Tab-separated table of C-alpha atoms in Angstrom:
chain	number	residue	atom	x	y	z
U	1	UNK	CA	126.523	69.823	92.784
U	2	UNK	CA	126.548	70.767	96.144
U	3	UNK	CA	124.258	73.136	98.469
U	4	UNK	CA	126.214	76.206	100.186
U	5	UNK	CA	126.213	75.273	103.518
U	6	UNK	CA	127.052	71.088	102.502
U	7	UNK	CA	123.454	69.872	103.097
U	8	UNK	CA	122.607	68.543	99.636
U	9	UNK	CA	124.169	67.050	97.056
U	10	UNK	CA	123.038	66.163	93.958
U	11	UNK	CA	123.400	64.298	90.657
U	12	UNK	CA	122.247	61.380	89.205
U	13	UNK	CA	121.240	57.545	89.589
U	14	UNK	CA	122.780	55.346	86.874
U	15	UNK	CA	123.322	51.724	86.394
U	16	UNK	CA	123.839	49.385	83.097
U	17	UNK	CA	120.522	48.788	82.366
U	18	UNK	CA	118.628	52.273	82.131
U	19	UNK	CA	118.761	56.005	82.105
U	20	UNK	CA	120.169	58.069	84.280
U	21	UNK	CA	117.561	59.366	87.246
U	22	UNK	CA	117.728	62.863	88.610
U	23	UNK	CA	118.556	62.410	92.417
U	24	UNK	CA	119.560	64.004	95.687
U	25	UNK	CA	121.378	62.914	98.627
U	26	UNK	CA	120.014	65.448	101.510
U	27	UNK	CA	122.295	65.535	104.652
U	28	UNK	CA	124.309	62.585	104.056
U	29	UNK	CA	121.508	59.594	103.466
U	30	UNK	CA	123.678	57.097	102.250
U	31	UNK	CA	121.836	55.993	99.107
U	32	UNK	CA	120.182	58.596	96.412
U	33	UNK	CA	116.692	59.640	96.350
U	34	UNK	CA	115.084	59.713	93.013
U	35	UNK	CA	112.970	62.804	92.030
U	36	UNK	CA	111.301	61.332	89.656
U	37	UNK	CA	111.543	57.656	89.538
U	38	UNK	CA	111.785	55.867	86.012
U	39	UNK	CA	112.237	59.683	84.139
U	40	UNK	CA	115.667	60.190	82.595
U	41	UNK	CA	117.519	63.693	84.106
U	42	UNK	CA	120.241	65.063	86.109
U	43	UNK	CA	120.055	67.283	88.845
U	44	UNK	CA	122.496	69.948	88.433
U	45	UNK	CA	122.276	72.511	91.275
U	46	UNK	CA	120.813	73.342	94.472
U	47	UNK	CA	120.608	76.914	96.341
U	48	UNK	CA	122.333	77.947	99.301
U	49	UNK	CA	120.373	75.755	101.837
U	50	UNK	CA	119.611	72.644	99.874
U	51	UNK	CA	115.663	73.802	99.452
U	52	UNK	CA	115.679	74.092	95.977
U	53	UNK	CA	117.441	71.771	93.380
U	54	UNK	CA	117.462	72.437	89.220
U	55	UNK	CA	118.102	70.381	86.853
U	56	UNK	CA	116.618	68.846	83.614
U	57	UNK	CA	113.987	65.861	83.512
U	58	UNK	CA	112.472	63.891	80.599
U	59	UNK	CA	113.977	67.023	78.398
U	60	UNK	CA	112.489	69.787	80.179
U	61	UNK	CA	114.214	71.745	83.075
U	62	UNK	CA	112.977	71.060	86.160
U	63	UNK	CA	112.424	72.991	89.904
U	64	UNK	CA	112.245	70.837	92.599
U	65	UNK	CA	111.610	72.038	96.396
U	66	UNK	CA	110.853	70.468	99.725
U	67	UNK	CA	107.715	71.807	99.824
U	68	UNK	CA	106.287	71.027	96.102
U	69	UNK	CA	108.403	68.567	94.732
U	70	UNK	CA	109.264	68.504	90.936
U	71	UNK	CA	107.649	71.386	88.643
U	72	UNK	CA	108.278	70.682	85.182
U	73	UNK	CA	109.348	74.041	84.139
U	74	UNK	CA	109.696	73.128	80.093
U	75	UNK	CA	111.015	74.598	77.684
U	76	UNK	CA	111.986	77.957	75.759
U	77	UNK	CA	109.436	78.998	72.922
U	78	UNK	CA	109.904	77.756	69.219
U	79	UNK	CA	112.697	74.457	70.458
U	80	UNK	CA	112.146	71.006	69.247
U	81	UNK	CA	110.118	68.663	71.313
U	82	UNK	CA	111.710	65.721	70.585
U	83	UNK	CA	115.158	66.815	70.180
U	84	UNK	CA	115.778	69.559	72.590
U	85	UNK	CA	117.105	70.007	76.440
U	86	UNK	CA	116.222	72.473	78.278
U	87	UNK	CA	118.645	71.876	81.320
U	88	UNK	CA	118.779	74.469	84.563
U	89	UNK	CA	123.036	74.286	85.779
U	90	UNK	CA	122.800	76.853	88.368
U	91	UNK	CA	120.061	78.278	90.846
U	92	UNK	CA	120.603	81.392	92.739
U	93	UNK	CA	120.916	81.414	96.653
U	94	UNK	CA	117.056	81.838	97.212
U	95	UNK	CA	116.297	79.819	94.345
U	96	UNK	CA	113.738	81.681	92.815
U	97	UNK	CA	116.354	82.229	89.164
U	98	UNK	CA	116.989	79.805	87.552
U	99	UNK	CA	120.320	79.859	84.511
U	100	UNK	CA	120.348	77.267	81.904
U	101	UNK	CA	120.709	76.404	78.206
U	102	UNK	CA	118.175	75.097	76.042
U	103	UNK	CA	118.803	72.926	72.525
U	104	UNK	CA	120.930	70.378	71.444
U	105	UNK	CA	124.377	69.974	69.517
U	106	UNK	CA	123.512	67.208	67.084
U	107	UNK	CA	119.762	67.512	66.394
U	108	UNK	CA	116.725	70.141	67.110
U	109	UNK	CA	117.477	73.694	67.617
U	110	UNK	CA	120.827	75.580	68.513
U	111	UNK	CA	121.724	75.891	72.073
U	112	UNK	CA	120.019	79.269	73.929
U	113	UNK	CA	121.112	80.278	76.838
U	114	UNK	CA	118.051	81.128	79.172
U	115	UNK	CA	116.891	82.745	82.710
U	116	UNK	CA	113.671	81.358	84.294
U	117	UNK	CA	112.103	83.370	87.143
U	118	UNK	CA	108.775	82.846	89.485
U	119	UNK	CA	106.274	84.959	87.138
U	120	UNK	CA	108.334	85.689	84.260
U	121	UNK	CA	108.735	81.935	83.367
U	122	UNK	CA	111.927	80.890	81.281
U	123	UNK	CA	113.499	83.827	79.015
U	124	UNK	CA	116.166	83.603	76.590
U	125	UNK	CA	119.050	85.630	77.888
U	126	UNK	CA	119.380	87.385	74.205
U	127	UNK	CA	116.477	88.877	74.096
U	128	UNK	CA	116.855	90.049	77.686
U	129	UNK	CA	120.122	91.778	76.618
U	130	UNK	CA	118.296	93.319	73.422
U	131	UNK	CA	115.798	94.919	76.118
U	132	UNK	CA	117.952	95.772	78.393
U	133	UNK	CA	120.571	97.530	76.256
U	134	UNK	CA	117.105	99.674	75.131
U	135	UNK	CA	116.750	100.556	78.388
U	136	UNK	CA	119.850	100.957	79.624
U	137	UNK	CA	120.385	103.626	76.681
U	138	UNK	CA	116.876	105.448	78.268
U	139	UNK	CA	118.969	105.759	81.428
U	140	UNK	CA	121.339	107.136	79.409
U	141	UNK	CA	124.324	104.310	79.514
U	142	UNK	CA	125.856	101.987	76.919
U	143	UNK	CA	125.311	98.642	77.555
U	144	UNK	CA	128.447	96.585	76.802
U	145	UNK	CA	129.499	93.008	77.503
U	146	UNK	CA	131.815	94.494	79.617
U	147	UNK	CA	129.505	96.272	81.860
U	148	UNK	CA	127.597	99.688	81.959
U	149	UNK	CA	129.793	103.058	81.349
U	150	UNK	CA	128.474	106.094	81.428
U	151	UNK	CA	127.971	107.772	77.444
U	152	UNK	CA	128.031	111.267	76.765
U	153	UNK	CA	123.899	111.816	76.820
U	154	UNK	CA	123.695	109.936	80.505
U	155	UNK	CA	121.664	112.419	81.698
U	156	UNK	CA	121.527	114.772	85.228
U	157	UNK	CA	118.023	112.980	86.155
U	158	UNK	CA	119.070	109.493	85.813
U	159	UNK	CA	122.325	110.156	87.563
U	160	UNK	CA	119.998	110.602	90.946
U	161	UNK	CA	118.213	107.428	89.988
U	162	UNK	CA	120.769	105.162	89.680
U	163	UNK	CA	122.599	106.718	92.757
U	164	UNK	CA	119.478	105.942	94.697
U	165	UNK	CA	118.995	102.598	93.561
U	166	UNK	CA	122.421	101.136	94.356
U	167	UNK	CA	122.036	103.019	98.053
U	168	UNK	CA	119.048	101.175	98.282
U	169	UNK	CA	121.580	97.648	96.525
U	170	UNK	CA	118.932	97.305	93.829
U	171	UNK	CA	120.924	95.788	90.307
U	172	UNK	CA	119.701	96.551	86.888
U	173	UNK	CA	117.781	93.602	86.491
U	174	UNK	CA	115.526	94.960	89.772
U	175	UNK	CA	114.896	98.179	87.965
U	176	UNK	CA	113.917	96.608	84.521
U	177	UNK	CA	112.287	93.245	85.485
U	178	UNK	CA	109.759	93.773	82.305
U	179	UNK	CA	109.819	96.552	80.108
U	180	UNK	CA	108.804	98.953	82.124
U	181	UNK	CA	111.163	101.029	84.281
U	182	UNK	CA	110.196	101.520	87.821
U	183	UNK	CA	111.766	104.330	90.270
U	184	UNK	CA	113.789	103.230	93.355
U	185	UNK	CA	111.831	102.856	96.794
U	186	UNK	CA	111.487	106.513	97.957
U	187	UNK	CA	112.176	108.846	94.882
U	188	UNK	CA	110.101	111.668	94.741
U	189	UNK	CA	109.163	114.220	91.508
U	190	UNK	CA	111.992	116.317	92.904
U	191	UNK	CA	114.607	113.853	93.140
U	192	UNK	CA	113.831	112.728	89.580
U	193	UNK	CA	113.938	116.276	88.149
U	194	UNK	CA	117.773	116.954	89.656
């Protein structure tokens, strides 16, 4: 992968005689530097300025930044220790979330796909849709794969939510983070009540 503006790429290290090494080449150095020298793993992905790069190392997915180095972010709950990957492909443009699959195809547990976030740690993506379709019916929409519609109950209160929170460009996932359901920045009793 490459960073957005070209300053970072990254991959892997790999010769005949060993694993391959999660590595970065940051602005052009001609030769790789490992991440974690003598690990196995691949680094996938880095964010839009080359601070952050994901990938997976010695099985678990991994967060590396200029400032910290390597976190060893593991893996999601209930996978096989031995057997499973948990491997981060793609890292947002601030890099603080983090999209990946956990599991393997031949041994361990099915594949999972999974978000990881500073905070909420790594969540599988399924039971983020189950919540969020809960929720997403409280605001009174249907949540579908092909996006939210508006169903028949969407009620007048809501309405002035939502319209406030895309003025102010929040997404769904701002509003319903958890479980609970916070207002926009700025809505008042009034607002909510229509």
């Amino acid at each position: 992968g490459v960073s957005g503006n070209g300053s970072m790429i990254v991959g892997w290290d790999e010769d005949i005689t060993g694993p391959r090494l999660a590595a970065i080449w940051p602005n052009g150095t001609p030769g790789p530097v490992l991440l974690a020298p003598g690990i196995p793993g691949e680094a996938w992905d880095a964010n839009t300025n080359g601070t952050v790069v994901v990938g997976v190392n010695n099985r678990n997915c991994f967060r590396w930044t200029q400032a910290g180095g390597l976190v060893d972010l593991g893996k999601l709950p209930n996978s096989d220790p031995n057997s499973d990957d948990a491997v981060g492909l793609s890292v947002s443009a601030d890099g603080n979330t983090i999209v990946g699959y956990n599991g393997n195809s031949f041994f361990g547990t099915p594949f999972r796909a999974f978000i990881w976030r500073p905070g909420a740690g790594m969540v599988e993506m399924q039971r983020i849709f189950a919540i969020l379709r809960e929720e997403a019916k409280a605001c009174g929409f249907e949540l579908r794969l092909d996006g939210l519609e508006p169903t028949v109950a969407y009620k007048k209160e809501m309405q002035k939510q939502h319209e406030m929170a895309l003025k102010d460009k929040m997404t769904c996932i701002d509003c319903h983070k958890g479980i609970a359901h916070t207002k926009p920045k700025g809505m008042t009793e009034q607002d909510e009540e229509g």
